Tab-separated table of C-alpha atoms in Angstrom:
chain	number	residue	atom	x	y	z
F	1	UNK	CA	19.545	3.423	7.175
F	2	UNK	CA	17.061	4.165	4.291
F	3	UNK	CA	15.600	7.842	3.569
F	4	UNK	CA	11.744	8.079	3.348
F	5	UNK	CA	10.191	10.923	1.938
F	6	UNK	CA	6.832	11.358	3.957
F	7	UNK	CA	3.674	13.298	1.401
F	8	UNK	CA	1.741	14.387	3.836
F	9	UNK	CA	0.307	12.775	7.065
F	10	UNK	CA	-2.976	12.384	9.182
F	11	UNK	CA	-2.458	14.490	12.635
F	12	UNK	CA	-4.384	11.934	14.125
F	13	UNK	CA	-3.141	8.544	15.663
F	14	UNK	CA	-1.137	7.692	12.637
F	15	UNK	CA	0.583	10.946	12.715
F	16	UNK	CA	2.533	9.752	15.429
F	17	UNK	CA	2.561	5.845	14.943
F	18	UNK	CA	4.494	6.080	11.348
F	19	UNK	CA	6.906	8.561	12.439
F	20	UNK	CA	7.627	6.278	15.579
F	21	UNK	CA	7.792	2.938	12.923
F	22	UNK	CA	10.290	4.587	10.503
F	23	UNK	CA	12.461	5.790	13.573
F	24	UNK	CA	12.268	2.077	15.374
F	25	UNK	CA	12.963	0.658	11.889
F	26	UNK	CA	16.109	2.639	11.699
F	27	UNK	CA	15.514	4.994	9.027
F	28	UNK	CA	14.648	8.587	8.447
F	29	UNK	CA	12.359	10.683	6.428
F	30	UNK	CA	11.998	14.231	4.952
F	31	UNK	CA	7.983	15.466	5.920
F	32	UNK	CA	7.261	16.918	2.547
F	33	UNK	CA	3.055	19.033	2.847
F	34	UNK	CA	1.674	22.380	1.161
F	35	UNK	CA	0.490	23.692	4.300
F	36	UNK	CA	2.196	23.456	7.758
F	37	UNK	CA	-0.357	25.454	9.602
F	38	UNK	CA	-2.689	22.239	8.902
F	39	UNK	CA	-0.175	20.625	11.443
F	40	UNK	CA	0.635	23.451	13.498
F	41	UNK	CA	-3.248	23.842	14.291
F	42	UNK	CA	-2.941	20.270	16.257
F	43	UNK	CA	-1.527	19.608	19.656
F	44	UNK	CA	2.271	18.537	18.706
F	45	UNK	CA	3.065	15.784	20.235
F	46	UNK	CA	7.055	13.534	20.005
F	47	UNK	CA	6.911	11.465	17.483
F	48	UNK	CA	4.907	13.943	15.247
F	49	UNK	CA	5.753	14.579	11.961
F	50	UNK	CA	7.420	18.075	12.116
F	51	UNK	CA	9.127	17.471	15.089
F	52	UNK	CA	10.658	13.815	13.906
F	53	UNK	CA	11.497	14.567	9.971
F	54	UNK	CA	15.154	15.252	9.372
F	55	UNK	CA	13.713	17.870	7.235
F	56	UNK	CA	10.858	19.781	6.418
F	57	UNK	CA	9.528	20.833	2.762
F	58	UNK	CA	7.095	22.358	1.408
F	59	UNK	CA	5.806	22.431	-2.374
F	60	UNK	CA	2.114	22.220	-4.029
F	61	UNK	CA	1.325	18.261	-2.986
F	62	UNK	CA	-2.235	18.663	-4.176
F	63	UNK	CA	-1.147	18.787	-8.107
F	64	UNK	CA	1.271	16.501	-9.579
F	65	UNK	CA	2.267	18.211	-12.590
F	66	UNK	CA	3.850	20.777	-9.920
F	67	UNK	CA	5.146	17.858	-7.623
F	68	UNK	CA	6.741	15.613	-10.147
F	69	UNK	CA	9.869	18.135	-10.658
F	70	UNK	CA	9.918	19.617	-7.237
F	71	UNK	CA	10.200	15.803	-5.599
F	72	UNK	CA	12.850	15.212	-8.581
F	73	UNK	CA	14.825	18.101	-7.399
F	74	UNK	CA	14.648	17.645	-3.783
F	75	UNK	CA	15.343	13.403	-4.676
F	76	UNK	CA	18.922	14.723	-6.608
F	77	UNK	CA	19.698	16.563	-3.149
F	78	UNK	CA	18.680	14.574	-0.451
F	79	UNK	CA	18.122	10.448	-2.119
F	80	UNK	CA	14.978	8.896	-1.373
F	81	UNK	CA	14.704	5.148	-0.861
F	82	UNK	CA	10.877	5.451	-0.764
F	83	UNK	CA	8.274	7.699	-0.511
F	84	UNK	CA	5.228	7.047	2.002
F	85	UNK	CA	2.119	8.755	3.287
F	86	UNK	CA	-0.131	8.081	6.022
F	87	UNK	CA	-2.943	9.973	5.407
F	88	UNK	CA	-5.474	8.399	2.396
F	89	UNK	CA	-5.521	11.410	0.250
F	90	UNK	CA	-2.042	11.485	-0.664
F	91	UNK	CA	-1.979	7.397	-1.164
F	92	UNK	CA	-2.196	7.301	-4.872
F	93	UNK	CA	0.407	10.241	-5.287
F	94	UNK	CA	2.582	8.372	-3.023
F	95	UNK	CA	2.739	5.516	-5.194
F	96	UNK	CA	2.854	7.868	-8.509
F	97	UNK	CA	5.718	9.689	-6.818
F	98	UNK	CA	7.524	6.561	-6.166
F	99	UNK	CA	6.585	5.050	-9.392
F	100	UNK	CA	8.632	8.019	-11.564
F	101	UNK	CA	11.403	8.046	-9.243
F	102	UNK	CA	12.064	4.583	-9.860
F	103	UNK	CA	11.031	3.599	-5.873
F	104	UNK	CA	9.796	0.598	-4.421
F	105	UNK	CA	5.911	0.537	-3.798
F	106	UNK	CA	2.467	-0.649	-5.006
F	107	UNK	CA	1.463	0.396	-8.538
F	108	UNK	CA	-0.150	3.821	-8.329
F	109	UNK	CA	-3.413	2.766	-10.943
F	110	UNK	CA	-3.986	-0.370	-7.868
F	111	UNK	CA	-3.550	1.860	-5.213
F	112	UNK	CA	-6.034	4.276	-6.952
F	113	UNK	CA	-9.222	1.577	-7.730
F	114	UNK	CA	-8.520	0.351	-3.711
F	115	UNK	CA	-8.779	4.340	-2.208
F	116	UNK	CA	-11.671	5.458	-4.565
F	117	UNK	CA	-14.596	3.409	-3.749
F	118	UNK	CA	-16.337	3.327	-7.288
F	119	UNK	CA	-13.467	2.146	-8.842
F	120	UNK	CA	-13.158	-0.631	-6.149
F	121	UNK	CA	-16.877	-2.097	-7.336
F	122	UNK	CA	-15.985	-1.703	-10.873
F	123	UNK	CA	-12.762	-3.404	-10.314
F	124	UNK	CA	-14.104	-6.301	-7.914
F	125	UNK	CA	-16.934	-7.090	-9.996
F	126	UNK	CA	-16.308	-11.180	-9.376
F	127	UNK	CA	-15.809	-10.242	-5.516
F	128	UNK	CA	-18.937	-11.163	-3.366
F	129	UNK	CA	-20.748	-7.625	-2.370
F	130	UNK	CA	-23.967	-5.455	-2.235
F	131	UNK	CA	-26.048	-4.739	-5.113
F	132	UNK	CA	-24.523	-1.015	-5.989
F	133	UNK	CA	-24.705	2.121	-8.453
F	134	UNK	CA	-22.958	4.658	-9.331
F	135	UNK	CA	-25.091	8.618	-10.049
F	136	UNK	CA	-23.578	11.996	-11.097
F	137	UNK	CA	-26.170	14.163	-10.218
F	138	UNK	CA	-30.363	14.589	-8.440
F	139	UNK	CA	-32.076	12.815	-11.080
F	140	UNK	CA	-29.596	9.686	-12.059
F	141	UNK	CA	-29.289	8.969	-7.757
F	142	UNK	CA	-32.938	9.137	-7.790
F	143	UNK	CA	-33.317	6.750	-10.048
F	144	UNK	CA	-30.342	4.352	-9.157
F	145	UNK	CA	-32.284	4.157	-5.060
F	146	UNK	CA	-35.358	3.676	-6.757
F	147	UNK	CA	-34.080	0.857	-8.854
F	148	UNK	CA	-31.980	-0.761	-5.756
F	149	UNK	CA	-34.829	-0.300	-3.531
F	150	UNK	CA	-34.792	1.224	-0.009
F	151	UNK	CA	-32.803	0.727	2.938
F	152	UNK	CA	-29.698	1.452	1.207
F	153	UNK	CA	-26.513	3.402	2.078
F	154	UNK	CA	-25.456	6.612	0.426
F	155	UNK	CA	-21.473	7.137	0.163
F	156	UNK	CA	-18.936	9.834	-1.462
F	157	UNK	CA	-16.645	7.466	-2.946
F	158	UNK	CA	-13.227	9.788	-1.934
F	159	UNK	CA	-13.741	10.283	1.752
F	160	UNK	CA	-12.760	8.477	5.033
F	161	UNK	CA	-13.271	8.198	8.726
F	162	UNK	CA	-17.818	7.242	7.660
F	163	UNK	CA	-18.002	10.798	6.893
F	164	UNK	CA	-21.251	12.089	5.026
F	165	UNK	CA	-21.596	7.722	4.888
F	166	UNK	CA	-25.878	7.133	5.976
F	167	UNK	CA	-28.468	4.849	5.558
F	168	UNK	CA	-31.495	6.154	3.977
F	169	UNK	CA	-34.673	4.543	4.058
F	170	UNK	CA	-36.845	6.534	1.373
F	171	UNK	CA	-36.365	9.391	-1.498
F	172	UNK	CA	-36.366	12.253	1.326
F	173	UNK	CA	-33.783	10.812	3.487
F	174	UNK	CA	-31.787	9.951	-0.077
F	175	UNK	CA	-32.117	14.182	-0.971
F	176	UNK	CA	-31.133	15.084	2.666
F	177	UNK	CA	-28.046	12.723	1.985
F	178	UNK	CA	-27.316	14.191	-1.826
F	179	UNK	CA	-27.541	17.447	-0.752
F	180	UNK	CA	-25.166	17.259	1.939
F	181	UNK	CA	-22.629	16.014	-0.180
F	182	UNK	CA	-23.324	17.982	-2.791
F	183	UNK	CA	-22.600	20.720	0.032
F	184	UNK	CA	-19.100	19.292	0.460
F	185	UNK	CA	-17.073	20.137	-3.099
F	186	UNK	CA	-13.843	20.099	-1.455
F	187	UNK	CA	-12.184	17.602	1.424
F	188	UNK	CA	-9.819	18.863	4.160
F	189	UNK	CA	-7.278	19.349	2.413
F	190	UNK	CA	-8.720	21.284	-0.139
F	191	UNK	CA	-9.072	19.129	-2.816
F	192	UNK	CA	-11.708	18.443	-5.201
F	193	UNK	CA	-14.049	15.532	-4.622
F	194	UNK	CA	-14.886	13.091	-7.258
F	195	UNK	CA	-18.688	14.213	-7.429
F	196	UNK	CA	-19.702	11.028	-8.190
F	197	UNK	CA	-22.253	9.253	-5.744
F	198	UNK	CA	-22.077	5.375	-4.184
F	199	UNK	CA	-25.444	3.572	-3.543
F	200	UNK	CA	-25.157	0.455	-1.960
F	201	UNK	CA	-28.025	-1.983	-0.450
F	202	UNK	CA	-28.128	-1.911	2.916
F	203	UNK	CA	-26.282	-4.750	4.577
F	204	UNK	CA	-27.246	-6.657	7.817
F	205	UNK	CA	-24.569	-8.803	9.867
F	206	UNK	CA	-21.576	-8.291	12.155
F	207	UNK	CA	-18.436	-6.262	10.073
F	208	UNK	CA	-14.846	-7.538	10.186
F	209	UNK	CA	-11.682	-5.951	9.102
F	210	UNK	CA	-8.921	-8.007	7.437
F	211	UNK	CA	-5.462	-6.919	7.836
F	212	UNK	CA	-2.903	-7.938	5.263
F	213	UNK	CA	0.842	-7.776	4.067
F	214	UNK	CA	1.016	-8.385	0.390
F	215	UNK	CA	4.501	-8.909	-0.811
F	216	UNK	CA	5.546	-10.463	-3.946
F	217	UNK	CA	2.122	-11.425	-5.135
F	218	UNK	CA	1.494	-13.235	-2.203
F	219	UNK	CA	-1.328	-11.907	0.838
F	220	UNK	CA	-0.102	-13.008	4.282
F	221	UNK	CA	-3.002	-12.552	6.948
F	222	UNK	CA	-2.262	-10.908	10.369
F	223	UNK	CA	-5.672	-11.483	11.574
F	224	UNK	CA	-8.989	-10.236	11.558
F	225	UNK	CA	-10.687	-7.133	13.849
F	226	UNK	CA	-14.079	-6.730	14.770
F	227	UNK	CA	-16.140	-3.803	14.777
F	228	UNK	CA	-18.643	-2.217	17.009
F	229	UNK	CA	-21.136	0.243	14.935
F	230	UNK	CA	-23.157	2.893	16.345
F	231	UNK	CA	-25.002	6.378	15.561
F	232	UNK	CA	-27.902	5.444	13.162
F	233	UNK	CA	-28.234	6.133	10.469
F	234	UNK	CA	-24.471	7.133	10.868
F	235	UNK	CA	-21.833	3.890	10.547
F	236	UNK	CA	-19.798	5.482	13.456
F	237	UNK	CA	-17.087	3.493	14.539
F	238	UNK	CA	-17.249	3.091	18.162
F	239	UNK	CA	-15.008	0.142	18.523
F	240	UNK	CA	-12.565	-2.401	17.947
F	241	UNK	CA	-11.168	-5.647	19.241
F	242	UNK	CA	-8.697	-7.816	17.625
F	243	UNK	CA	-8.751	-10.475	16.902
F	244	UNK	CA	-12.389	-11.065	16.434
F	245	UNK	CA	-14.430	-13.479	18.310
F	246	UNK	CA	-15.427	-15.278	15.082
F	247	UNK	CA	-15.907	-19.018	14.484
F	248	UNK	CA	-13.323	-21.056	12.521
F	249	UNK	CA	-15.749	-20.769	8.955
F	250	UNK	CA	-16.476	-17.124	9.609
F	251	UNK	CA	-13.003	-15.995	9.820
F	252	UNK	CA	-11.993	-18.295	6.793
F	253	UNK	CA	-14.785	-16.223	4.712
F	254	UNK	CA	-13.693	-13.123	5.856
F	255	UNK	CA	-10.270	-13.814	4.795
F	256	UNK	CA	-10.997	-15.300	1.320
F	257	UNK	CA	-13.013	-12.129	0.679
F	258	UNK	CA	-10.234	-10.082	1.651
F	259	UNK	CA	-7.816	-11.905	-0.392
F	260	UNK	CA	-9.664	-12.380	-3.659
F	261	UNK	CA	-10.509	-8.489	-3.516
F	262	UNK	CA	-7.415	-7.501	-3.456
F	263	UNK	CA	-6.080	-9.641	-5.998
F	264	UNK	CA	-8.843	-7.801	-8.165
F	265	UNK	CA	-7.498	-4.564	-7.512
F	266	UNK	CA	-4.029	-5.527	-8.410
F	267	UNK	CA	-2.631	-4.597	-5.005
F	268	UNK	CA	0.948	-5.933	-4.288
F	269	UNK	CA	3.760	-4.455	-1.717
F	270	UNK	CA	1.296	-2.664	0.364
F	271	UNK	CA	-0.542	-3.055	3.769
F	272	UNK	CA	-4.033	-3.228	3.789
F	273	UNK	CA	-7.125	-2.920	5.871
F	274	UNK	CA	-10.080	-4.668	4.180
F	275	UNK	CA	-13.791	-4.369	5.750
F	276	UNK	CA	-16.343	-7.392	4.756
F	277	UNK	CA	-19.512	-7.737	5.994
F	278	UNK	CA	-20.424	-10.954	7.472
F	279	UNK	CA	-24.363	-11.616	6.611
F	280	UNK	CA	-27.022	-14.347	6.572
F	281	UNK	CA	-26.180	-14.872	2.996
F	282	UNK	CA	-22.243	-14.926	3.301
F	283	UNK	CA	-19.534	-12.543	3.562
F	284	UNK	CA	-19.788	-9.116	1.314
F	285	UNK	CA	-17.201	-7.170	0.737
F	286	UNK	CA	-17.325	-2.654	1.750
F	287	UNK	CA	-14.045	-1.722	0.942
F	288	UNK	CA	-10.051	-1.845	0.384
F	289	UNK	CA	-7.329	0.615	2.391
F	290	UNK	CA	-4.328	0.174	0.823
F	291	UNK	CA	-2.680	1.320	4.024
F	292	UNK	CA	-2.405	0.400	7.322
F	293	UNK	CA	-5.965	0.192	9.859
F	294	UNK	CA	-6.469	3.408	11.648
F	295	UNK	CA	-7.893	3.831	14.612
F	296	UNK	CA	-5.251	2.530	16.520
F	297	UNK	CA	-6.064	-1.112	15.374
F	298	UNK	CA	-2.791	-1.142	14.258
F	299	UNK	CA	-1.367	-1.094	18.093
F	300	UNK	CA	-4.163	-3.776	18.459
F	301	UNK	CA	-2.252	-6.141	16.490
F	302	UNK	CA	0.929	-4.779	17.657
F	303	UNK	CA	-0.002	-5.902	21.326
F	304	UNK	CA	-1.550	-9.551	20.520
F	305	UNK	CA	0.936	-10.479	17.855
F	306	UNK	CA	4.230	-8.290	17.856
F	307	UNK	CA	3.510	-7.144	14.715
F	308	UNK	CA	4.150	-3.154	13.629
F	309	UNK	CA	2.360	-3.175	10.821
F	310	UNK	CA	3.283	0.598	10.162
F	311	UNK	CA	6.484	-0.632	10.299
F	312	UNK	CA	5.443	-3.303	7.914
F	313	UNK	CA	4.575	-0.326	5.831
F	314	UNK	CA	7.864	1.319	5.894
F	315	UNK	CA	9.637	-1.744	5.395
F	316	UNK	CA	7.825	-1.958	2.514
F	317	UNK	CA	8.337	1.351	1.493
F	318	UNK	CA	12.391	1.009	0.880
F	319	UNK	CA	11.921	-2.335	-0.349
F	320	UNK	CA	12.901	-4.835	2.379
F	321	UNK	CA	10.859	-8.037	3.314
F	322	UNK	CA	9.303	-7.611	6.831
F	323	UNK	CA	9.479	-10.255	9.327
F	324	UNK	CA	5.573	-11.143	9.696
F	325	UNK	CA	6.145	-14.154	12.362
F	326	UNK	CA	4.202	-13.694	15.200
F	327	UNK	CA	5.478	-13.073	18.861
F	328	UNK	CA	4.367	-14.045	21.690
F	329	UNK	CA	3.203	-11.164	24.070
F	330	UNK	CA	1.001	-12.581	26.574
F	331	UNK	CA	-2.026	-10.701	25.575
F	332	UNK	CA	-4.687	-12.691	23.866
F	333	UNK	CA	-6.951	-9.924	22.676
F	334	UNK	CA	-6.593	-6.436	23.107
F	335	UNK	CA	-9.651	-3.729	22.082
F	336	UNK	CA	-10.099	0.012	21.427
F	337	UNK	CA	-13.380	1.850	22.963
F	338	UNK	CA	-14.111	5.664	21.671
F	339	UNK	CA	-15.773	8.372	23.509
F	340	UNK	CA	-18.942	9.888	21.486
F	341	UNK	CA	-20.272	12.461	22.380
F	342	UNK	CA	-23.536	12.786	23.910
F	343	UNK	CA	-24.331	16.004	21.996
F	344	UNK	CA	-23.166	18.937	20.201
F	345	UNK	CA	-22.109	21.597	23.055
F	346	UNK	CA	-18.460	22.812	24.444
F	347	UNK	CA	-16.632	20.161	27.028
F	348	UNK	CA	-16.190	21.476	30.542
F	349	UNK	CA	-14.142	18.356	31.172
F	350	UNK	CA	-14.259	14.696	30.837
F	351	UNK	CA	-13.565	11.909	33.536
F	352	UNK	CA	-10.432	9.928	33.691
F	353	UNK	CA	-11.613	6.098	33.226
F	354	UNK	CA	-11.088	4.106	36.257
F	355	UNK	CA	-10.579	0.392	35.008
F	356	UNK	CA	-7.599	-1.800	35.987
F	357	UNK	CA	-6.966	-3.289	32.669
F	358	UNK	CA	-6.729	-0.343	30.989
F	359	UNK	CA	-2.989	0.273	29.410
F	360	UNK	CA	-4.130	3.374	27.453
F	361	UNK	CA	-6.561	6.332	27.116
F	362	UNK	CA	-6.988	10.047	25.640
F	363	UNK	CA	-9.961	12.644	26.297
F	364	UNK	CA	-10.367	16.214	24.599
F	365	UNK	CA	-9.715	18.969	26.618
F	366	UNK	CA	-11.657	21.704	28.070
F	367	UNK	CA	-12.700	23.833	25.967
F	368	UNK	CA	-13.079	21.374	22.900
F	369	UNK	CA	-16.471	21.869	20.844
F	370	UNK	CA	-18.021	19.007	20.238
F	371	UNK	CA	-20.033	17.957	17.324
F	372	UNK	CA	-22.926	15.591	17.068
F	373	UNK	CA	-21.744	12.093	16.609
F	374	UNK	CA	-21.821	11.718	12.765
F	375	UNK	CA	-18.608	10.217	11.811
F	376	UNK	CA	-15.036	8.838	12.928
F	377	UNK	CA	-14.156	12.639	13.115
F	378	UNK	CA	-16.060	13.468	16.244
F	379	UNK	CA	-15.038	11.243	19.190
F	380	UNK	CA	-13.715	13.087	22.132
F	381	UNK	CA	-11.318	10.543	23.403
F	382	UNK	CA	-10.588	6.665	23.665
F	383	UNK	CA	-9.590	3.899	25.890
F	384	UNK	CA	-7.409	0.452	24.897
F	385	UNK	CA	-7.464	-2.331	26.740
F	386	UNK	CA	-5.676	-5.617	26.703
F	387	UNK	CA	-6.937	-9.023	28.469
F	388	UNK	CA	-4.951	-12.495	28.735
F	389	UNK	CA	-8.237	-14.095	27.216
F	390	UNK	CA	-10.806	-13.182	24.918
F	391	UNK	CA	-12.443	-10.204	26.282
F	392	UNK	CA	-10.565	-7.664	26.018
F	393	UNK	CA	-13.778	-5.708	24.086
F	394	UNK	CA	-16.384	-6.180	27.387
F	395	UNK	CA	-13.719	-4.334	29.344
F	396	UNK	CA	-12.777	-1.384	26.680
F	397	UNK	CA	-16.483	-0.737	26.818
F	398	UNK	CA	-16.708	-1.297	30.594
F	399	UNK	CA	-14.070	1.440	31.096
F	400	UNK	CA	-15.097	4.077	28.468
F	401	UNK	CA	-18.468	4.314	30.231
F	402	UNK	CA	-17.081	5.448	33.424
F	403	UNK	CA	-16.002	8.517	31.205
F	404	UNK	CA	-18.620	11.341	32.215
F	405	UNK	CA	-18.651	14.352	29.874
F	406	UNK	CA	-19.566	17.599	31.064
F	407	UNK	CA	-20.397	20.223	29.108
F	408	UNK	CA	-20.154	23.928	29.919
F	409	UNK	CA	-23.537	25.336	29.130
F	410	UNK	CA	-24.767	23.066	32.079
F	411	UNK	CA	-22.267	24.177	34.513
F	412	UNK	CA	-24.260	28.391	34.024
């Protein structure tokens, strides 16, 4: 049985899918976070982190030179075989946590150009893509859209979950955009952003996600996800289903992009979740999670193929070699729908969805306010469904519109 230190977690899906990996895998882990109310504010729910961990720390995770000797100390007591973090803020001081203790895991400088997205085009230069720049401040962003041309798409480049990601299609919509983020100095867990600002032209075509197991310099494919869009000019992810309906040469392009991008970024013993667009003029690569998929595409996967891949990512985490052989399962495709909602306003309730081939689903509660429908961050619940053949995504979205929100200012 192997000891995992855990830096941190999401407290959304993830927060209970690693937890619930490690366990299954037959190993523990110590929960290690600066704040516990950040957890404590959520809904616990069995397998979540504090209620899982065999124990429960707490130390400055947000600055390293602090870290570094705490995690040494606590590593004397308690012997890590690996250290591993679910949530993408704390990636890159996973892997420079694991890298002084002598750990197994990815090298912290690859792990670093595949979370921070300017690093990722500076690094994948060779890697098919959209024309892109890179501005510090009003007047260099300015320029750079003016130069690119309009549509194009404005993006932090240390966020996640789309958020404060838009298309803009002239100079006022690009100001609107700056000055939001330049609104935003700090992410949730109070960190400084990387100021810097992504400009990217504006891509048309379907988008895929890759997921991958790289082990010993070598990228094994699990299979590719699909992608439903919605919320312009948002790039709100309103669904998934896995594996995508694509054609033999469109999946082969999706994966080569995958591949040769992370091979650019130098990414080895590590999961990861790679988004390519697939347009007119071939496939284009948006970015590189060294980590496993979220949004539960993970127990997408796990339902077609067998495959844990957040187990995959513990395994990796200690240092053993994962069993990636397929299993059958019986399911063919499987696919996630979320719940946006309508409007800003506070939920009165939400309907259960009434759909046979639905194996699981989640709404907010009473009471929840909910935001306009801007980014990953705002969807008030979810269904999963799972299908013998290939349609598993017709019925997800079948089911998640029998879900009627009602708000309370309409019930006065």
């Amino acid at each position: 049985m192997a000891h995992l230190l855990m830096i941190e977690s999401w407290v959304g899906a993830m927060s209970t899918l690693l937890p619930r990996a490690i366990r299954e895998s037959g190993h523990r882990f110590t929960f290690l976070t600066r704040d516990l109310h950040h957890y404590l504010r959520s809904a616990p729910s069995h397998p979540h982190p504090l209620l899982t961990a065999d124990n429960v720390l707490t130390a400055e995770t947000n600055d390293l030179d602090t870290l570094l000797p705490f995690v040494e100390r606590a590593h004397a007591l308690l012997r890590f075989d690996g250290v591993i973090s679910s949530c993408d803020y704390y990636l890159a001081t996973v892997a420079r946590v694991a890298n002084h203790l002598g750990l197994p895991g990815p090298r912290a400088d690859a792990v670093e150009r595949a979370y921070r997205k300017d690093l990722t085009r500076q690094a994948t230069t060779d890697v098919p893509g959209p024309r892109w720049a890179l501005a510090h401040d009003w007047p260099s962003t300015a320029k750079a859209a003016a130069d690119l041309g309009y549509p194009l798409v404005v993006k932090p480049v240390d966020l996640c979950a789309g958020m404060h990601v838009r298309a803009v299609r002239d100079e006022n919509g690009l100001r609107e955009a700056f000055l939001a983020l330049e609104a935003f100095p700090v992410n949730a867990r109070n960190q400084p952003r990387v100021p810097t600002v992504l400009l990217e032209e504006l891509l048309v075509g379907p988008e895929v996600s890759v997921e991958t197991v790289t082990t010993g310099g070598t990228t094994h494919v699990i299979g590719v996800t699909d992608k439903s869009i919605a919320g312009d000019p948002w790039f709100v992810e309103s669904g998934h289903m896995f594996p995508a309906a694509l054609d033999e040469t469109r999946t082969r392009q999706a994966i080569d992009t995958a591949k040769a991008a992370i091979e650019a970024l130098g990414l080895d013993d590590s999961v990861a979740h790679t988004e390519v667009k697939l347009t007119a003029d071939g496939p284009k690569l948006i970015e590189v999670n060294p980590r496993p998929a979220g949004n539960q595409i993970t127990e997408l996967v796990r339902r077609v193929t067998g495959i844990d891949l957040p187990a995959v990512f513990a395994q990796l985490a200690v240092g053993e070699q994962p069993d990636l052989r397929p299993r059958t399962t019986g399911v063919r495709s499987a696919a996630i729908s979320f719940l946006l909602p309508p409007r800003a306003g506070v939920v009165a309730g939400i309907d259960a969805p009434d759909h046979p081939d639905v194996v699981d689903w989640s709404a907010k509660p009473a009471g929840h306010r909910a935001g306009e429908p801007t980014s990953n961050n705002t969807y008030l619940g979810h269904v999963m469904t799972t299908s013998p053949d290939h349609d598993a995504r017709a019925r997800a979205e079948q089911a998640v519109a029998g879900m009627e929100v009602r708000y309370a200012e309409d019930a006065r």
